[in-house]
mmCIF file of C-alpha atoms and ligand atoms in Angstrom:
data_model
loop_
_atom_site.group_PDB
_atom_site.id
_atom_site.type_symbol
_atom_site.label_atom_id
_atom_site.label_comp_id
_atom_site.label_asym_id
_atom_site.label_seq_id
_atom_site.Cartn_x
_atom_site.Cartn_y
_atom_site.Cartn_z
ATOM 1 C CA MET A 172 -32.632 19.129 -92.941
ATOM 2 C CA ASN A 173 -35.554 21.327 -91.480
ATOM 3 C CA ALA A 174 -37.508 23.719 -93.586
ATOM 4 C CA ARG A 175 -35.643 26.861 -92.841
ATOM 5 C CA THR A 176 -32.178 25.304 -93.574
ATOM 6 C CA LEU A 177 -33.433 24.001 -96.773
ATOM 7 C CA LEU A 178 -34.783 27.432 -97.794
ATOM 8 C CA ARG A 179 -31.593 29.011 -96.954
ATOM 9 C CA GLU A 180 -29.450 26.313 -98.957
ATOM 10 C CA SER A 181 -31.743 26.824 -101.853
ATOM 11 C CA PHE A 182 -31.205 30.411 -101.465
ATOM 12 C CA ALA A 183 -27.511 30.344 -101.409
ATOM 13 C CA ARG A 184 -27.099 27.901 -104.502
ATOM 14 C CA LEU A 185 -29.499 30.596 -106.521
ATOM 15 C CA VAL A 186 -27.263 33.378 -105.142
ATOM 16 C CA LEU A 187 -24.008 31.341 -106.326
ATOM 17 C CA TRP A 188 -25.527 30.338 -109.659
ATOM 18 C CA THR A 189 -26.577 33.855 -110.791
ATOM 19 C CA GLY A 190 -23.065 35.612 -110.279
ATOM 20 C CA VAL A 191 -24.590 38.058 -107.463
ATOM 21 C CA VAL A 192 -21.559 37.223 -105.425
ATOM 22 C CA ALA A 193 -19.072 38.493 -107.833
ATOM 23 C CA ALA A 194 -21.245 41.423 -108.591
ATOM 24 C CA VAL A 195 -21.629 42.465 -104.880
ATOM 25 C CA ARG A 196 -17.940 42.215 -104.373
ATOM 26 C CA LYS A 197 -17.000 44.342 -107.450
ATOM 27 C CA PHE A 198 -19.640 46.907 -107.038
ATOM 28 C CA LEU A 199 -20.992 47.288 -103.281
ATOM 29 C CA TRP A 200 -17.917 45.598 -101.368
ATOM 30 C CA ARG A 201 -15.050 47.081 -103.459
ATOM 31 C CA ASP A 202 -12.302 48.104 -101.145
ATOM 32 C CA ARG A 203 -14.652 48.987 -98.509
ATOM 33 C CA VAL A 204 -14.744 46.939 -94.897
ATOM 34 C CA ALA A 205 -17.106 44.462 -94.220
ATOM 35 C CA ILE A 206 -17.560 44.225 -90.563
ATOM 36 C CA LEU A 207 -18.843 40.445 -89.952
ATOM 37 C CA LEU A 208 -20.709 40.001 -86.781
ATOM 38 C CA TYR A 209 -20.715 36.432 -85.018
ATOM 39 C CA HIS A 210 -21.821 35.480 -81.624
ATOM 40 C CA ASN A 211 -20.742 31.893 -80.668
ATOM 41 C CA PRO A 212 -19.687 29.849 -83.538
ATOM 42 C CA SER A 213 -17.916 26.575 -83.457
ATOM 43 C CA PRO A 214 -14.246 26.359 -84.106
ATOM 44 C CA SER A 215 -14.913 24.208 -87.374
ATOM 45 C CA THR A 216 -17.569 26.596 -88.647
ATOM 46 C CA LEU A 217 -15.454 29.698 -88.330
ATOM 47 C CA ASP A 218 -12.574 27.777 -89.731
ATOM 48 C CA ALA A 219 -14.448 27.146 -92.852
ATOM 49 C CA HIS A 220 -15.480 30.793 -93.195
ATOM 50 C CA LEU A 221 -11.989 32.161 -92.542
ATOM 51 C CA SER A 222 -10.512 29.823 -95.196
ATOM 52 C CA TYR A 223 -12.829 31.213 -97.779
ATOM 53 C CA LEU A 224 -12.458 34.962 -96.529
ATOM 54 C CA THR A 225 -8.920 34.854 -96.578
ATOM 55 C CA ARG A 226 -8.711 33.729 -100.292
ATOM 56 C CA ILE A 227 -11.123 36.751 -101.459
ATOM 57 C CA CYS A 228 -10.304 39.563 -99.032
ATOM 58 C CA ASP A 229 -7.868 41.137 -96.573
ATOM 59 C CA ILE A 230 -8.975 40.605 -92.998
ATOM 60 C CA VAL A 231 -7.891 43.512 -91.034
ATOM 61 C CA PRO A 232 -8.463 44.487 -87.393
ATOM 62 C CA LEU A 233 -10.995 47.061 -86.353
ATOM 63 C CA ASP A 234 -8.380 49.691 -85.522
ATOM 64 C CA ALA A 235 -7.288 49.575 -89.284
ATOM 65 C CA LEU A 236 -10.847 50.629 -90.420
ATOM 66 C CA SER A 237 -10.143 54.289 -90.853
ATOM 67 C CA GLN A 238 -6.926 53.407 -92.870
ATOM 68 C CA PRO A 239 -7.214 53.641 -96.727
ATOM 69 C CA GLY A 240 -7.794 50.420 -98.644
ATOM 70 C CA ARG A 241 -5.477 48.828 -101.192
ATOM 71 C CA GLY A 242 -8.194 48.070 -104.000
ATOM 72 C CA ARG A 243 -9.171 44.766 -102.255
ATOM 73 C CA PRO A 244 -12.399 43.830 -100.317
ATOM 74 C CA ARG A 245 -11.503 44.041 -96.461
ATOM 75 C CA ALA A 246 -13.335 42.493 -93.626
ATOM 76 C CA VAL A 247 -13.266 42.865 -89.799
ATOM 77 C CA ILE A 248 -14.208 39.938 -87.585
ATOM 78 C CA THR A 249 -16.293 40.918 -84.609
ATOM 79 C CA LEU A 250 -18.032 38.692 -82.062
ATOM 80 C CA ASP A 251 -20.648 40.028 -79.695
ATOM 81 C CA ASP A 252 -21.128 39.409 -75.875
ATOM 82 C CA GLY A 253 -18.137 37.584 -75.071
ATOM 83 C CA HIS A 254 -19.677 34.105 -75.024
ATOM 84 C CA ALA A 255 -17.753 31.242 -72.884
ATOM 85 C CA GLY A 256 -17.275 29.481 -76.191
ATOM 86 C CA ASN A 257 -15.148 31.958 -77.622
ATOM 87 C CA ALA A 258 -12.197 30.942 -76.058
ATOM 88 C CA ALA A 259 -12.040 27.831 -78.152
ATOM 89 C CA LEU A 260 -11.684 29.898 -81.240
ATOM 90 C CA LEU A 261 -8.024 31.080 -80.489
ATOM 91 C CA PRO A 262 -6.277 28.284 -82.435
ATOM 92 C CA VAL A 263 -8.458 29.249 -85.525
ATOM 93 C CA PHE A 264 -7.794 33.153 -85.159
ATOM 94 C CA ASP A 265 -4.215 32.060 -84.964
ATOM 95 C CA LYS A 266 -4.292 29.833 -87.903
ATOM 96 C CA HIS A 267 -5.628 32.612 -90.273
ATOM 97 C CA ARG A 268 -3.521 35.282 -88.526
ATOM 98 C CA VAL A 269 -6.788 37.191 -87.445
ATOM 99 C CA ARG A 270 -7.221 39.479 -84.827
ATOM 100 C CA PRO A 271 -10.724 39.751 -83.905
ATOM 101 C CA THR A 272 -12.615 42.293 -81.804
ATOM 102 C CA ILE A 273 -14.810 40.682 -79.130
ATOM 103 C CA PHE A 274 -17.419 43.051 -77.722
ATOM 104 C CA LEU A 275 -17.810 42.093 -74.078
ATOM 105 C CA CYS A 276 -20.546 42.626 -71.675
ATOM 106 C CA SER A 277 -18.225 43.734 -68.981
ATOM 107 C CA GLY A 278 -20.578 43.335 -65.762
ATOM 108 C CA VAL A 279 -21.738 39.842 -67.062
ATOM 109 C CA ILE A 280 -17.920 38.919 -67.418
ATOM 110 C CA GLU A 281 -16.734 40.556 -63.968
ATOM 111 C CA HIS A 282 -19.547 39.063 -61.962
ATOM 112 C CA ARG A 283 -19.260 35.335 -63.586
ATOM 113 C CA ALA A 284 -23.241 35.952 -64.546
ATOM 114 C CA ALA A 285 -25.663 34.642 -67.076
ATOM 115 C CA HIS A 286 -26.313 36.905 -70.234
ATOM 116 C CA TRP A 287 -30.175 37.747 -69.102
ATOM 117 C CA TRP A 288 -31.774 36.120 -72.125
ATOM 118 C CA MET A 289 -29.825 32.810 -71.312
ATOM 119 C CA HIS A 290 -30.669 32.987 -67.592
ATOM 120 C CA PRO A 291 -33.080 30.116 -66.330
ATOM 121 C CA ALA A 292 -35.670 33.135 -65.494
ATOM 122 C CA ALA A 293 -35.803 33.900 -69.338
ATOM 123 C CA ALA A 294 -36.245 30.180 -70.425
ATOM 124 C CA GLY A 295 -39.789 29.956 -71.742
ATOM 125 C CA THR A 296 -40.498 33.506 -72.069
ATOM 126 C CA ASP A 297 -40.801 35.576 -75.335
ATOM 127 C CA ILE A 298 -37.214 37.205 -75.376
ATOM 128 C CA GLU A 299 -38.462 39.567 -78.086
ATOM 129 C CA ARG A 300 -41.296 40.784 -76.069
ATOM 130 C CA LEU A 301 -38.966 41.428 -72.982
ATOM 131 C CA LYS A 302 -36.521 43.358 -75.336
ATOM 132 C CA ARG A 303 -39.355 45.840 -76.231
ATOM 133 C CA LEU A 304 -40.234 46.622 -72.614
ATOM 134 C CA PRO A 305 -39.041 49.728 -70.780
ATOM 135 C CA ASN A 306 -35.594 48.354 -69.093
ATOM 136 C CA ARG A 307 -36.957 48.413 -65.640
ATOM 137 C CA GLU A 308 -40.047 46.575 -66.614
ATOM 138 C CA ARG A 309 -37.960 43.886 -68.380
ATOM 139 C CA LEU A 310 -35.939 43.506 -65.026
ATOM 140 C CA ALA A 311 -38.870 43.421 -62.862
ATOM 141 C CA GLN A 312 -40.730 40.533 -64.881
ATOM 142 C CA LEU A 313 -37.291 38.747 -65.010
ATOM 143 C CA HIS A 314 -36.895 39.406 -61.302
ATOM 144 C CA GLU A 315 -40.592 37.783 -60.701
ATOM 145 C CA ARG A 316 -39.203 34.651 -62.280
ATOM 146 C CA GLY A 317 -36.046 34.485 -60.215
ATOM 147 C CA TYR A 318 -33.654 36.969 -61.818
ATOM 148 C CA GLN A 319 -31.318 38.293 -59.333
ATOM 149 C CA GLY A 320 -27.704 39.204 -59.675
ATOM 150 C CA ALA A 321 -25.609 42.193 -60.412
ATOM 151 C CA GLU A 322 -27.485 43.901 -63.139
ATOM 152 C CA LEU A 323 -30.688 44.129 -60.924
ATOM 153 C CA ARG A 324 -28.734 45.185 -58.273
ATOM 154 C CA GLN A 325 -27.323 48.065 -60.283
ATOM 155 C CA VAL A 326 -30.585 49.192 -61.254
ATOM 156 C CA LEU A 327 -32.329 48.437 -57.947
ATOM 157 C CA PRO A 328 -31.758 51.661 -56.181
ATOM 158 C CA MET A 329 -33.334 53.472 -59.146
ATOM 159 C CA LEU A 330 -36.331 51.047 -59.132
ATOM 160 C CA LEU A 331 -36.786 52.038 -55.595
ATOM 161 C CA GLY A 332 -36.441 55.829 -56.225
ATOM 162 C CA GLY A 333 -33.316 56.501 -54.623
ATOM 163 C CA GLY A 334 -31.435 57.567 -57.701
ATOM 164 C CA GLN A 335 -28.151 56.399 -56.273
ATOM 165 C CA LEU A 336 -26.410 53.739 -58.317
ATOM 166 C CA ARG A 337 -24.680 51.313 -56.158
ATOM 167 C CA GLU A 338 -21.746 49.266 -57.718
ATOM 168 C CA PRO A 339 -22.884 45.632 -57.736
ATOM 169 C CA THR A 340 -20.293 43.168 -55.962
ATOM 170 C CA ILE A 341 -19.372 39.568 -57.105
ATOM 171 C CA ALA A 342 -20.948 38.238 -53.799
ATOM 172 C CA ASP A 343 -24.478 39.658 -55.435
ATOM 173 C CA GLU A 344 -23.992 37.249 -58.284
ATOM 174 C CA GLY A 345 -22.645 34.235 -56.009
ATOM 175 C CA ARG A 346 -26.005 34.545 -54.443
ATOM 176 C CA ASN A 347 -27.641 34.192 -57.634
ATOM 177 C CA GLY A 348 -26.293 30.614 -58.053
ATOM 178 C CA THR A 349 -26.447 30.602 -61.849
ATOM 179 C CA ALA A 350 -24.074 28.936 -64.363
ATOM 180 C CA PRO A 351 -21.985 31.778 -65.880
ATOM 181 C CA THR A 352 -22.510 32.000 -69.817
ATOM 182 C CA GLY A 353 -19.486 34.448 -70.558
ATOM 183 C CA LEU A 354 -15.755 34.308 -70.736
ATOM 184 C CA SER A 355 -14.049 34.453 -67.351
ATOM 185 C CA VAL A 356 -11.878 37.359 -66.198
ATOM 186 C CA ARG A 357 -8.891 34.703 -66.469
ATOM 187 C CA GLN A 358 -9.701 33.992 -70.012
ATOM 188 C CA VAL A 359 -10.085 37.563 -71.010
ATOM 189 C CA LYS A 360 -6.482 38.218 -69.547
ATOM 190 C CA GLN A 361 -5.310 35.167 -71.277
ATOM 191 C CA MET A 362 -6.677 36.005 -74.646
ATOM 192 C CA ARG A 363 -6.095 39.809 -74.672
ATOM 193 C CA ALA A 364 -2.637 39.516 -76.408
ATOM 194 C CA ARG A 365 -4.448 37.865 -79.528
ATOM 195 C CA VAL A 366 -7.886 39.588 -79.352
ATOM 196 C CA ASP A 367 -9.029 43.076 -79.244
ATOM 197 C CA PHE A 368 -11.765 43.576 -76.369
ATOM 198 C CA GLN A 369 -14.054 46.276 -76.661
ATOM 199 C CA SER A 370 -17.563 47.207 -75.068
ATOM 200 C CA HIS A 371 -21.052 45.944 -75.512
ATOM 201 C CA THR A 372 -22.253 47.444 -72.277
ATOM 202 C CA ARG A 373 -22.051 46.005 -68.892
ATOM 203 C CA PHE A 374 -25.330 43.940 -68.787
ATOM 204 C CA HIS A 375 -26.814 44.154 -72.208
ATOM 205 C CA PRO A 376 -29.845 46.200 -71.796
ATOM 206 C CA ILE A 377 -31.766 47.518 -74.820
ATOM 207 C CA LEU A 378 -30.177 51.094 -74.587
ATOM 208 C CA THR A 379 -33.149 52.855 -76.180
ATOM 209 C CA ARG A 380 -35.386 51.187 -73.610
ATOM 210 C CA CYS A 381 -33.290 52.492 -70.689
ATOM 211 C CA GLU A 382 -33.564 55.823 -68.677
ATOM 212 C CA ASP A 383 -30.824 58.324 -69.249
ATOM 213 C CA ALA A 384 -28.997 57.210 -65.898
ATOM 214 C CA GLU A 385 -29.024 53.700 -66.761
ATOM 215 C CA CYS A 386 -27.775 54.198 -70.298
ATOM 216 C CA GLU A 387 -25.188 56.440 -69.296
ATOM 217 C CA GLN A 388 -23.907 53.896 -66.530
ATOM 218 C CA GLU A 389 -23.924 51.090 -68.905
ATOM 219 C CA ILE A 390 -21.736 53.039 -71.566
ATOM 220 C CA THR A 391 -19.287 54.753 -69.181
ATOM 221 C CA GLY A 392 -19.239 51.798 -66.705
ATOM 222 C CA SER A 393 -18.304 49.255 -69.476
ATOM 223 C CA ARG A 394 -15.652 51.312 -70.910
ATOM 224 C CA ARG A 395 -13.920 51.828 -67.473
ATOM 225 C CA ASP A 396 -14.486 47.914 -66.490
ATOM 226 C CA ILE A 397 -13.017 46.819 -69.774
ATOM 227 C CA GLU A 398 -9.981 49.134 -69.614
ATOM 228 C CA ARG A 399 -9.349 47.799 -66.113
ATOM 229 C CA LEU A 400 -9.818 43.962 -67.273
ATOM 230 C CA THR A 401 -7.368 44.409 -70.395
ATOM 231 C CA GLY A 402 -5.060 47.260 -69.327
ATOM 232 C CA ARG A 403 -5.753 48.481 -73.031
ATOM 233 C CA PRO A 404 -7.741 51.463 -74.372
ATOM 234 C CA CYS A 405 -11.418 50.400 -74.733
ATOM 235 C CA VAL A 406 -12.647 53.066 -77.716
ATOM 236 C CA HIS A 407 -15.129 50.738 -79.699
ATOM 237 C CA PHE A 408 -18.433 50.083 -78.796
ATOM 238 C CA ALA A 409 -21.395 47.674 -80.088
ATOM 239 C CA TYR A 410 -24.974 48.508 -79.810
ATOM 240 C CA PRO A 411 -26.781 45.515 -77.939
ATOM 241 C CA ASN A 412 -29.231 44.185 -80.305
ATOM 242 C CA GLY A 413 -28.283 46.976 -82.710
ATOM 243 C CA ASN A 414 -30.661 49.442 -81.072
ATOM 244 C CA TYR A 415 -29.466 53.080 -80.908
ATOM 245 C CA GLY A 416 -30.588 56.624 -81.327
ATOM 246 C CA GLU A 417 -29.076 60.155 -81.037
ATOM 247 C CA ARG A 418 -29.027 59.977 -77.278
ATOM 248 C CA GLU A 419 -26.928 56.989 -77.407
ATOM 249 C CA ILE A 420 -24.215 58.441 -79.840
ATOM 250 C CA ARG A 421 -24.237 61.564 -77.598
ATOM 251 C CA LEU A 422 -23.358 59.576 -74.629
ATOM 252 C CA LEU A 423 -20.840 57.456 -76.363
ATOM 253 C CA ARG A 424 -18.912 60.461 -77.666
ATOM 254 C CA ALA A 425 -18.961 62.153 -74.179
ATOM 255 C CA ALA A 426 -17.641 58.936 -72.792
ATOM 256 C CA GLY A 427 -14.669 58.854 -75.198
ATOM 257 C CA TYR A 428 -15.410 56.070 -77.652
ATOM 258 C CA ARG A 429 -14.280 56.640 -81.239
ATOM 259 C CA THR A 430 -16.759 54.156 -83.105
ATOM 260 C CA ALA A 431 -19.944 52.193 -82.433
ATOM 261 C CA ARG A 432 -20.968 49.213 -84.725
ATOM 262 C CA THR A 433 -24.726 49.048 -85.363
ATOM 263 C CA CYS A 434 -26.426 45.765 -87.053
ATOM 264 C CA ASP A 435 -27.535 47.744 -89.693
ATOM 265 C CA VAL A 436 -26.329 46.096 -93.089
ATOM 266 C CA GLY A 437 -23.720 47.286 -95.185
ATOM 267 C CA TRP A 438 -20.081 48.193 -95.938
ATOM 268 C CA ASN A 439 -17.924 50.934 -94.392
ATOM 269 C CA ASP A 440 -15.753 53.656 -95.775
ATOM 270 C CA ASP A 441 -14.425 57.160 -95.291
ATOM 271 C CA ALA A 442 -17.945 58.409 -95.585
ATOM 272 C CA THR A 443 -19.291 56.223 -92.895
ATOM 273 C CA ASP A 444 -20.480 57.684 -89.696
ATOM 274 C CA PRO A 445 -18.092 56.181 -87.174
ATOM 275 C CA PHE A 446 -20.863 55.923 -84.613
ATOM 276 C CA ARG A 447 -23.135 54.138 -87.210
ATOM 277 C CA LEU A 448 -20.738 51.385 -88.490
ATOM 278 C CA ARG A 449 -22.517 48.887 -90.671
ATOM 279 C CA ALA A 450 -22.211 45.113 -90.383
ATOM 280 C CA ILE A 451 -23.122 41.873 -91.930
ATOM 281 C CA ASP A 452 -24.743 39.739 -89.265
ATOM 282 C CA ILE A 453 -23.686 35.893 -89.936
ATOM 283 C CA HIS A 454 -25.496 33.078 -88.502
ATOM 284 C CA ASP A 455 -23.247 31.220 -86.182
ATOM 285 C CA ASP A 456 -24.080 27.787 -87.752
ATOM 286 C CA SER A 457 -23.735 28.810 -91.370
ATOM 287 C CA SER A 458 -22.782 26.255 -93.998
ATOM 288 C CA LEU A 459 -20.203 27.554 -96.159
ATOM 289 C CA ALA A 460 -22.728 28.160 -99.117
ATOM 290 C CA TRP A 461 -25.051 30.236 -96.927
ATOM 291 C CA PHE A 462 -22.204 32.172 -95.377
ATOM 292 C CA ILE A 463 -21.217 33.170 -98.772
ATOM 293 C CA ALA A 464 -24.617 34.243 -99.473
ATOM 294 C CA GLN A 465 -24.968 36.362 -96.300
ATOM 295 C CA LEU A 466 -21.711 38.179 -97.590
ATOM 296 C CA THR A 467 -23.829 39.648 -100.346
ATOM 297 C CA GLY A 468 -26.076 41.331 -97.553
ATOM 298 C CA ILE A 469 -29.198 40.510 -99.382
ATOM 299 C CA PRO A 470 -30.743 38.053 -96.854
ATOM 300 C CA LEU A 471 -30.466 40.478 -94.095
ATOM 301 C CA PHE A 472 -31.366 43.498 -96.023
ATOM 302 C CA LEU A 473 -34.675 41.489 -97.091
ATOM 303 C CA ARG A 474 -35.212 40.260 -93.394
ATOM 304 C CA TYR A 475 -34.858 43.886 -92.216
ATOM 305 C CA ALA A 476 -36.953 45.322 -94.952
ATOM 306 C CA ARG A 477 -39.786 42.708 -94.237
ATOM 307 C CA HIS A 478 -39.729 43.587 -90.584
ATOM 308 C CA GLY A 479 -40.130 47.640 -91.251
ATOM 309 C CA GLY A 480 -36.859 48.442 -91.332
ATOM 310 C CA GLY A 481 -37.200 50.280 -94.596
ATOM 311 C CA TRP A 482 -35.102 49.923 -97.842
ATOM 312 C CA ARG A 483 -31.770 51.611 -96.485
ATOM 313 C CA GLY A 484 -30.558 48.465 -94.620
ATOM 314 C CA ARG A 485 -31.544 49.899 -91.067
ATOM 315 C CA LYS A 486 -32.245 47.037 -88.703
ATOM 316 C CA PRO A 487 -35.886 47.680 -87.354
ATOM 317 C CA GLN A 488 -35.679 49.739 -84.144
ATOM 318 C CA PHE A 489 -37.804 49.914 -81.062
HETATM 319 ZN ZN1 ZN B 600 -25.265 41.262 -78.184
#
């Protein structure tokens, strides 16, 4: 067991031992909605988490968020990015009768691309530093390291000053020659009856580091893509990396979205701004004890506060 795991497990035991878990459930969670945020958990880990969760709360679909509670805590299961591994989770969702929401990067899916931070060009780079760069600068630096593909081609005309966005084609990505990291279009179509697919942009840029036109293209384009892919309305959005501001909310409203999930920690009820839905970010490899500790929101709250997010549970922004 490494030092970080040991620290987490010790903290988890402390939280369980002190009765904080029950107190949070009673006074903070109440009958409000905890939106849990996963990325790419293993089936066995998710199975253990859902077995526990179904005992202590009602698991509801994201669409039921605005409905009144029945006096019990509620949870929504969301997974970000549309990782290829999500397809193996279907039996777990079926077993627990959970309809999750998977927030897809539609461009990554449609072009059989790699999520940019998992692309070979990003290997060995400081991903957190790249996130903070203006979007074009991030793409330029990745391009220098061999990043090609649809995302770059979408922005390239703007990089060259033409201003006109060209729709990238699947052939663009074929030339890229990189293994895809997301679900395939076929898998999405197979899963759509049991999974709610919604938008996480096309290529997962940090929206607050994008020019207006890039931001608008990512928000409106992904909605159009996902409705075409699934044949169902796409009205929910999750901000990549949890970065958002007033401009992003304005563009989402204009594009016809109804809600947007942040990475800010907390629970949701009638009073929550639908474009600032709070979440509880769960580590994909969490032991059951660490999962239960994370459900209190305390580890995330402390991490955000330590990194400059303040004391209101806001994920630090840039
Ligand atoms: Zn993401």
